[in-house]
Amino acid sequence: HGPGAEADGGDSARKILEKLRWVTLGPQFDWTTRVYREDEPYRELPLKLKALAEGLVSELGLREGGEGGGRMTYVADAALVNFYGHKDTLGGHRDDAELDQSQPLVSMSLGCDAVFLLGQRTKACKPTAMRVRSGDIVVLAGEARRCYHGVPRIFTGLSGVDNAAALITAQATTVQGYLANHRINISVRNVAASAPALEQSSESEE
C-alpha cells in the first residue's frame, strides 16, 4: 500500500458510514414489504441488548392486558437500528409489522438530541413533542404501542457526548466522534419470529 492508502481508506469508510441509515438485529426486516423475513436464518439479538430491554420492561412492572392482568412476559428478539444525520427525519408511522402488538417497543437514543413526536391511532390527532437525549429510553406500551410516532428534527452538535464541538471539528472517526454529529436509535421489540437462528457467536455478547 502507498503512504496515502490508510487515509484514503479512512475517507472511504467515513463516506460509507454517512450513507448508512438502518440495520436490523435479529430476524431481518424487509423495509419494502414491511415484513420480517421468517424464511431466512439470522443471528440472535446481542445478549446484553436483550437483557437490557427485558430488564427495563420487568422493572416497569407492566401487566398483560392492563392493570388487571398478570405480570407481562417480554421476550426481546429483534431490533431496528436507525442512523440519523443532521438533515434526517423520520415521518409519522406505526410499528405494526410485529405479530403481538401488546409487546412493548423499547426505544434507546444515542448521540445527538432529537424531537420525538408521539401521536394517537390516527394522524388527525395532534402529537405530543418531547426532547430525547443521549441515553434516554422511551418505552411504547399499552395504547402508546399502537400510536403514530416520528422524529422531525435532530439537534446535531448538541448531544450529551463530552467535547462534542472539538470532535466535530476534528471529524473524528471514533464512535464518540460519530455520535457528536449524529443520532442512533435502537428500537428493541418482540417479533415472535420462526426463522432458524444461527449459532450464537461471541460477537453477540459484546
PDB file of C-alpha atoms in Angstrom:
ATOM      1  CA  HIS A   1       0.000   0.000   0.000  1.00  0.00           C
ATOM      2  CA  GLY A   2       1.156   3.545  -0.703  1.00  0.00           C
ATOM      3  CA  PRO A   3       1.602   6.166   2.014  1.00  0.00           C
ATOM      4  CA  GLY A   4      -1.870   7.568   1.465  1.00  0.00           C
ATOM      5  CA  ALA A   5      -3.675   4.221   1.500  1.00  0.00           C
ATOM      6  CA  GLU A   6      -4.655   4.395   5.166  1.00  0.00           C
ATOM      7  CA  ALA A   7      -6.006   7.935   4.840  1.00  0.00           C
ATOM      8  CA  ASP A   8      -7.929   7.037   1.698  1.00  0.00           C
ATOM      9  CA  GLY A   9      -9.375   4.007   3.457  1.00  0.00           C
ATOM     10  CA  GLY A  10     -10.495   6.175   6.348  1.00  0.00           C
ATOM     11  CA  ASP A  11     -12.162   8.640   3.986  1.00  0.00           C
ATOM     12  CA  SER A  12     -13.962   5.824   2.175  1.00  0.00           C
ATOM     13  CA  ALA A  13     -15.167   4.305   5.442  1.00  0.00           C
ATOM     14  CA  ARG A  14     -16.428   7.715   6.571  1.00  0.00           C
ATOM     15  CA  LYS A  15     -18.370   8.208   3.330  1.00  0.00           C
ATOM     16  CA  ILE A  16     -19.957   4.768   3.635  1.00  0.00           C
ATOM     17  CA  LEU A  17     -20.880   5.435   7.255  1.00  0.00           C
ATOM     18  CA  GLU A  18     -22.518   8.718   6.260  1.00  0.00           C
ATOM     19  CA  LYS A  19     -24.796   6.804   3.866  1.00  0.00           C
ATOM     20  CA  LEU A  20     -25.788   4.201   6.461  1.00  0.00           C
ATOM     21  CA  ARG A  21     -29.406   4.650   7.545  1.00  0.00           C
ATOM     22  CA  TRP A  22     -30.569   1.384   9.100  1.00  0.00           C
ATOM     23  CA  VAL A  23     -29.504  -2.051  10.320  1.00  0.00           C
ATOM     24  CA  THR A  24     -31.620  -4.977  11.538  1.00  0.00           C
ATOM     25  CA  LEU A  25     -30.536  -7.072  14.519  1.00  0.00           C
ATOM     26  CA  GLY A  26     -32.176 -10.486  14.864  1.00  0.00           C
ATOM     27  CA  PRO A  27     -34.788 -11.548  12.264  1.00  0.00           C
ATOM     28  CA  GLN A  28     -34.256  -9.430   9.151  1.00  0.00           C
ATOM     29  CA  PHE A  29     -36.858  -6.796   8.318  1.00  0.00           C
ATOM     30  CA  ASP A  30     -37.757  -6.110   4.691  1.00  0.00           C
ATOM     31  CA  TRP A  31     -38.325  -2.343   4.527  1.00  0.00           C
ATOM     32  CA  THR A  32     -40.037  -2.561   1.131  1.00  0.00           C
ATOM     33  CA  THR A  33     -42.704  -5.109   2.062  1.00  0.00           C
ATOM     34  CA  ARG A  34     -42.587  -4.251   5.794  1.00  0.00           C
ATOM     35  CA  VAL A  35     -42.432  -7.864   6.909  1.00  0.00           C
ATOM     36  CA  TYR A  36     -39.887  -9.893   8.849  1.00  0.00           C
ATOM     37  CA  ARG A  37     -38.187 -12.499   6.659  1.00  0.00           C
ATOM     38  CA  GLU A  38     -39.049 -15.675   8.513  1.00  0.00           C
ATOM     39  CA  ASP A  39     -37.640 -17.761   5.668  1.00  0.00           C
ATOM     40  CA  GLU A  40     -34.061 -16.539   6.243  1.00  0.00           C
ATOM     41  CA  PRO A  41     -31.627 -17.533   9.003  1.00  0.00           C
ATOM     42  CA  TYR A  42     -30.386 -14.821  11.328  1.00  0.00           C
ATOM     43  CA  ARG A  43     -28.071 -14.154  14.243  1.00  0.00           C
ATOM     44  CA  GLU A  44     -29.796 -13.726  17.578  1.00  0.00           C
ATOM     45  CA  LEU A  45     -30.132 -10.354  19.261  1.00  0.00           C
ATOM     46  CA  PRO A  46     -26.924  -9.484  21.193  1.00  0.00           C
ATOM     47  CA  LEU A  47     -27.339 -10.851  24.712  1.00  0.00           C
ATOM     48  CA  LYS A  48     -26.514  -7.612  26.540  1.00  0.00           C
ATOM     49  CA  LEU A  49     -29.016  -5.630  24.475  1.00  0.00           C
ATOM     50  CA  LYS A  50     -31.653  -8.305  25.033  1.00  0.00           C
ATOM     51  CA  ALA A  51     -31.022  -8.322  28.797  1.00  0.00           C
ATOM     52  CA  LEU A  52     -31.179  -4.503  28.980  1.00  0.00           C
ATOM     53  CA  ALA A  53     -34.552  -4.296  27.216  1.00  0.00           C
ATOM     54  CA  GLU A  54     -36.114  -7.206  29.076  1.00  0.00           C
ATOM     55  CA  GLY A  55     -34.810  -5.973  32.426  1.00  0.00           C
ATOM     56  CA  LEU A  56     -36.252  -2.500  31.840  1.00  0.00           C
ATOM     57  CA  VAL A  57     -39.703  -3.850  30.943  1.00  0.00           C
ATOM     58  CA  SER A  58     -39.589  -6.070  34.030  1.00  0.00           C
ATOM     59  CA  GLU A  59     -38.715  -3.098  36.267  1.00  0.00           C
ATOM     60  CA  LEU A  60     -41.675  -1.137  34.904  1.00  0.00           C
ATOM     61  CA  GLY A  61     -43.996  -3.871  36.148  1.00  0.00           C
ATOM     62  CA  LEU A  62     -46.143  -3.906  33.012  1.00  0.00           C
ATOM     63  CA  ARG A  63     -49.235  -6.119  33.069  1.00  0.00           C
ATOM     64  CA  GLU A  64     -50.801  -8.304  30.404  1.00  0.00           C
ATOM     65  CA  GLY A  65     -53.916  -6.532  29.131  1.00  0.00           C
ATOM     66  CA  GLY A  66     -53.526  -3.608  31.536  1.00  0.00           C
ATOM     67  CA  GLU A  67     -53.652  -3.165  35.305  1.00  0.00           C
ATOM     68  CA  GLY A  68     -55.886  -6.176  35.944  1.00  0.00           C
ATOM     69  CA  GLY A  69     -53.723  -8.699  34.132  1.00  0.00           C
ATOM     70  CA  GLY A  70     -50.797 -10.804  35.253  1.00  0.00           C
ATOM     71  CA  ARG A  71     -47.191  -9.684  35.029  1.00  0.00           C
ATOM     72  CA  MET A  72     -46.094  -9.317  31.400  1.00  0.00           C
ATOM     73  CA  THR A  73     -43.651 -11.780  29.881  1.00  0.00           C
ATOM     74  CA  TYR A  74     -41.497  -9.821  27.458  1.00  0.00           C
ATOM     75  CA  VAL A  75     -39.065 -11.612  25.142  1.00  0.00           C
ATOM     76  CA  ALA A  76     -36.876  -9.264  23.091  1.00  0.00           C
ATOM     77  CA  ASP A  77     -35.739 -10.974  19.902  1.00  0.00           C
ATOM     78  CA  ALA A  78     -35.119  -8.203  17.336  1.00  0.00           C
ATOM     79  CA  ALA A  79     -34.117  -4.563  16.944  1.00  0.00           C
ATOM     80  CA  LEU A  80     -34.207  -1.952  14.209  1.00  0.00           C
ATOM     81  CA  VAL A  81     -31.279   0.480  14.341  1.00  0.00           C
ATOM     82  CA  ASN A  82     -31.721   3.857  12.621  1.00  0.00           C
ATOM     83  CA  PHE A  83     -28.847   6.257  11.881  1.00  0.00           C
ATOM     84  CA  TYR A  84     -29.604   9.979  11.583  1.00  0.00           C
ATOM     85  CA  GLY A  85     -27.521  12.762  10.068  1.00  0.00           C
ATOM     86  CA  HIS A  86     -28.198  16.470  10.630  1.00  0.00           C
ATOM     87  CA  LYS A  87     -30.885  16.717   7.946  1.00  0.00           C
ATOM     88  CA  ASP A  88     -32.550  13.359   8.508  1.00  0.00           C
ATOM     89  CA  THR A  89     -36.094  12.917   9.804  1.00  0.00           C
ATOM     90  CA  LEU A  90     -38.497  10.040  10.353  1.00  0.00           C
ATOM     91  CA  GLY A  91     -42.089  10.580   9.274  1.00  0.00           C
ATOM     92  CA  GLY A  92     -45.097   9.649  11.366  1.00  0.00           C
ATOM     93  CA  HIS A  93     -45.642   5.894  11.369  1.00  0.00           C
ATOM     94  CA  ARG A  94     -46.760   2.953  13.461  1.00  0.00           C
ATOM     95  CA  ASP A  95     -44.628  -0.124  14.164  1.00  0.00           C
ATOM     96  CA  ASP A  96     -47.311  -2.631  13.260  1.00  0.00           C
ATOM     97  CA  ALA A  97     -45.372  -5.383  11.479  1.00  0.00           C
ATOM     98  CA  GLU A  98     -44.962  -7.397  14.692  1.00  0.00           C
ATOM     99  CA  LEU A  99     -47.450 -10.206  15.409  1.00  0.00           C
ATOM    100  CA  ASP A 100     -48.145  -9.291  19.040  1.00  0.00           C
ATOM    101  CA  GLN A 101     -48.886  -5.581  19.399  1.00  0.00           C
ATOM    102  CA  SER A 102     -49.238  -5.928  23.172  1.00  0.00           C
ATOM    103  CA  GLN A 103     -45.468  -6.445  23.449  1.00  0.00           C
ATOM    104  CA  PRO A 104     -43.678  -3.144  24.239  1.00  0.00           C
ATOM    105  CA  LEU A 105     -41.268  -1.292  21.982  1.00  0.00           C
ATOM    106  CA  VAL A 106     -38.086  -0.231  23.812  1.00  0.00           C
ATOM    107  CA  SER A 107     -36.509   2.752  22.017  1.00  0.00           C
ATOM    108  CA  MET A 108     -32.960   3.776  23.013  1.00  0.00           C
ATOM    109  CA  SER A 109     -31.310   7.061  21.930  1.00  0.00           C
ATOM    110  CA  LEU A 110     -27.579   7.629  21.467  1.00  0.00           C
ATOM    111  CA  GLY A 111     -25.733  10.744  20.278  1.00  0.00           C
ATOM    112  CA  CYS A 112     -27.446  13.988  19.345  1.00  0.00           C
ATOM    113  CA  ASP A 113     -30.686  15.222  20.872  1.00  0.00           C
ATOM    114  CA  ALA A 114     -33.876  14.866  18.845  1.00  0.00           C
ATOM    115  CA  VAL A 115     -37.546  15.851  18.883  1.00  0.00           C
ATOM    116  CA  PHE A 116     -39.739  12.787  19.334  1.00  0.00           C
ATOM    117  CA  LEU A 117     -43.420  13.111  18.444  1.00  0.00           C
ATOM    118  CA  LEU A 118     -45.966  10.733  19.945  1.00  0.00           C
ATOM    119  CA  GLY A 119     -49.455  10.888  18.479  1.00  0.00           C
ATOM    120  CA  GLN A 120     -52.501   8.681  18.670  1.00  0.00           C
ATOM    121  CA  ARG A 121     -54.016   5.986  16.465  1.00  0.00           C
ATOM    122  CA  THR A 122     -54.752   8.427  13.643  1.00  0.00           C
ATOM    123  CA  LYS A 123     -52.720  11.266  12.168  1.00  0.00           C
ATOM    124  CA  ALA A 124     -55.693  13.580  12.669  1.00  0.00           C
ATOM    125  CA  CYS A 125     -54.751  13.969  16.345  1.00  0.00           C
ATOM    126  CA  LYS A 126     -52.088  16.493  17.345  1.00  0.00           C
ATOM    127  CA  PRO A 127     -48.952  14.721  18.648  1.00  0.00           C
ATOM    128  CA  THR A 128     -47.084  15.428  21.871  1.00  0.00           C
ATOM    129  CA  ALA A 129     -43.484  16.596  21.413  1.00  0.00           C
ATOM    130  CA  MET A 130     -40.643  15.614  23.710  1.00  0.00           C
ATOM    131  CA  ARG A 131     -36.899  16.099  23.537  1.00  0.00           C
ATOM    132  CA  VAL A 132     -34.881  12.881  23.783  1.00  0.00           C
ATOM    133  CA  ARG A 133     -31.192  12.978  24.703  1.00  0.00           C
ATOM    134  CA  SER A 134     -28.327  10.532  24.527  1.00  0.00           C
ATOM    135  CA  GLY A 135     -29.016   7.721  26.979  1.00  0.00           C
ATOM    136  CA  ASP A 136     -32.781   8.289  27.100  1.00  0.00           C
ATOM    137  CA  ILE A 137     -35.077   5.286  26.680  1.00  0.00           C
ATOM    138  CA  VAL A 138     -38.717   5.549  25.618  1.00  0.00           C
ATOM    139  CA  VAL A 139     -40.945   2.521  26.171  1.00  0.00           C
ATOM    140  CA  LEU A 140     -44.051   2.376  23.998  1.00  0.00           C
ATOM    141  CA  ALA A 141     -46.503   0.076  25.762  1.00  0.00           C
ATOM    142  CA  GLY A 142     -50.247  -0.309  26.066  1.00  0.00           C
ATOM    143  CA  GLU A 143     -52.162   2.237  23.977  1.00  0.00           C
ATOM    144  CA  ALA A 144     -48.940   4.069  23.014  1.00  0.00           C
ATOM    145  CA  ARG A 145     -47.625   0.909  21.326  1.00  0.00           C
ATOM    146  CA  ARG A 146     -50.245   1.291  18.605  1.00  0.00           C
ATOM    147  CA  CYS A 147     -49.897   5.047  18.111  1.00  0.00           C
ATOM    148  CA  TYR A 148     -48.188   7.084  15.400  1.00  0.00           C
ATOM    149  CA  HIS A 149     -44.767   8.486  16.245  1.00  0.00           C
ATOM    150  CA  GLY A 150     -41.902  10.157  14.406  1.00  0.00           C
ATOM    151  CA  VAL A 151     -38.720  12.235  14.579  1.00  0.00           C
ATOM    152  CA  PRO A 152     -38.988  15.615  12.781  1.00  0.00           C
ATOM    153  CA  ARG A 153     -35.679  17.093  13.899  1.00  0.00           C
ATOM    154  CA  ILE A 154     -32.148  16.222  15.009  1.00  0.00           C
ATOM    155  CA  PHE A 155     -30.095  18.732  17.026  1.00  0.00           C
ATOM    156  CA  THR A 156     -26.607  17.996  15.724  1.00  0.00           C
ATOM    157  CA  GLY A 157     -23.653  19.148  17.774  1.00  0.00           C
ATOM    158  CA  LEU A 158     -25.783  19.450  20.908  1.00  0.00           C
ATOM    159  CA  SER A 159     -25.521  15.893  22.173  1.00  0.00           C
ATOM    160  CA  GLY A 160     -24.519  14.728  25.617  1.00  0.00           C
ATOM    161  CA  VAL A 161     -21.193  13.493  24.246  1.00  0.00           C
ATOM    162  CA  ASP A 162     -18.231  15.096  26.020  1.00  0.00           C
ATOM    163  CA  ASN A 163     -16.242  17.638  23.968  1.00  0.00           C
ATOM    164  CA  ALA A 164     -18.726  17.354  21.096  1.00  0.00           C
ATOM    165  CA  ALA A 165     -17.615  20.571  19.350  1.00  0.00           C
ATOM    166  CA  ALA A 166     -13.956  19.534  19.300  1.00  0.00           C
ATOM    167  CA  LEU A 167     -14.836  16.086  17.956  1.00  0.00           C
ATOM    168  CA  ILE A 168     -16.918  17.548  15.137  1.00  0.00           C
ATOM    169  CA  THR A 169     -14.154  19.990  14.198  1.00  0.00           C
ATOM    170  CA  ALA A 170     -11.624  17.164  14.043  1.00  0.00           C
ATOM    171  CA  GLN A 171     -14.137  14.983  12.159  1.00  0.00           C
ATOM    172  CA  ALA A 172     -13.069  12.053  14.292  1.00  0.00           C
ATOM    173  CA  THR A 173     -13.885   8.556  13.045  1.00  0.00           C
ATOM    174  CA  THR A 174     -14.298   7.175  16.569  1.00  0.00           C
ATOM    175  CA  VAL A 175     -17.688   6.215  17.972  1.00  0.00           C
ATOM    176  CA  GLN A 176     -17.729   9.368  20.093  1.00  0.00           C
ATOM    177  CA  GLY A 177     -16.811  11.455  17.082  1.00  0.00           C
ATOM    178  CA  TYR A 178     -19.676   9.971  15.079  1.00  0.00           C
ATOM    179  CA  LEU A 179     -22.201  10.452  17.896  1.00  0.00           C
ATOM    180  CA  ALA A 180     -21.172  14.085  18.308  1.00  0.00           C
ATOM    181  CA  ASN A 181     -22.861  14.898  14.983  1.00  0.00           C
ATOM    182  CA  HIS A 182     -25.316  12.021  14.502  1.00  0.00           C
ATOM    183  CA  ARG A 183     -28.078  10.176  16.305  1.00  0.00           C
ATOM    184  CA  ILE A 184     -28.550   6.426  16.609  1.00  0.00           C
ATOM    185  CA  ASN A 185     -31.867   4.960  17.694  1.00  0.00           C
ATOM    186  CA  ILE A 186     -32.153   1.297  18.702  1.00  0.00           C
ATOM    187  CA  SER A 187     -35.746   0.087  18.929  1.00  0.00           C
ATOM    188  CA  VAL A 188     -35.933  -3.353  20.527  1.00  0.00           C
ATOM    189  CA  ARG A 189     -39.040  -5.434  20.024  1.00  0.00           C
ATOM    190  CA  ASN A 190     -40.596  -8.906  20.000  1.00  0.00           C
ATOM    191  CA  VAL A 191     -41.434 -10.274  16.574  1.00  0.00           C
ATOM    192  CA  ALA A 192     -42.178 -13.881  17.548  1.00  0.00           C
ATOM    193  CA  ALA A 193     -40.164 -14.962  14.526  1.00  0.00           C
ATOM    194  CA  SER A 194     -39.928 -18.591  13.483  1.00  0.00           C
ATOM    195  CA  ALA A 195     -36.835 -18.295  11.293  1.00  0.00           C
ATOM    196  CA  PRO A 196     -33.931 -20.573  12.301  1.00  0.00           C
ATOM    197  CA  ALA A 197     -31.327 -18.773  14.388  1.00  0.00           C
ATOM    198  CA  LEU A 198     -27.650 -19.144  13.593  1.00  0.00           C
ATOM    199  CA  GLU A 199     -25.347 -20.377  16.318  1.00  0.00           C
ATOM    200  CA  GLN A 200     -24.760 -17.634  18.895  1.00  0.00           C
ATOM    201  CA  SER A 201     -21.375 -16.012  18.215  1.00  0.00           C
ATOM    202  CA  SER A 202     -19.036 -14.403  20.730  1.00  0.00           C
ATOM    203  CA  GLU A 203     -19.575 -11.076  18.919  1.00  0.00           C
ATOM    204  CA  SER A 204     -23.207 -11.036  20.067  1.00  0.00           C
ATOM    205  CA  GLU A 205     -22.078 -10.735  23.669  1.00  0.00           C
ATOM    206  CA  GLU A 206     -20.044  -7.553  23.108  1.00  0.00           C
TER     207      GLU A 206
END
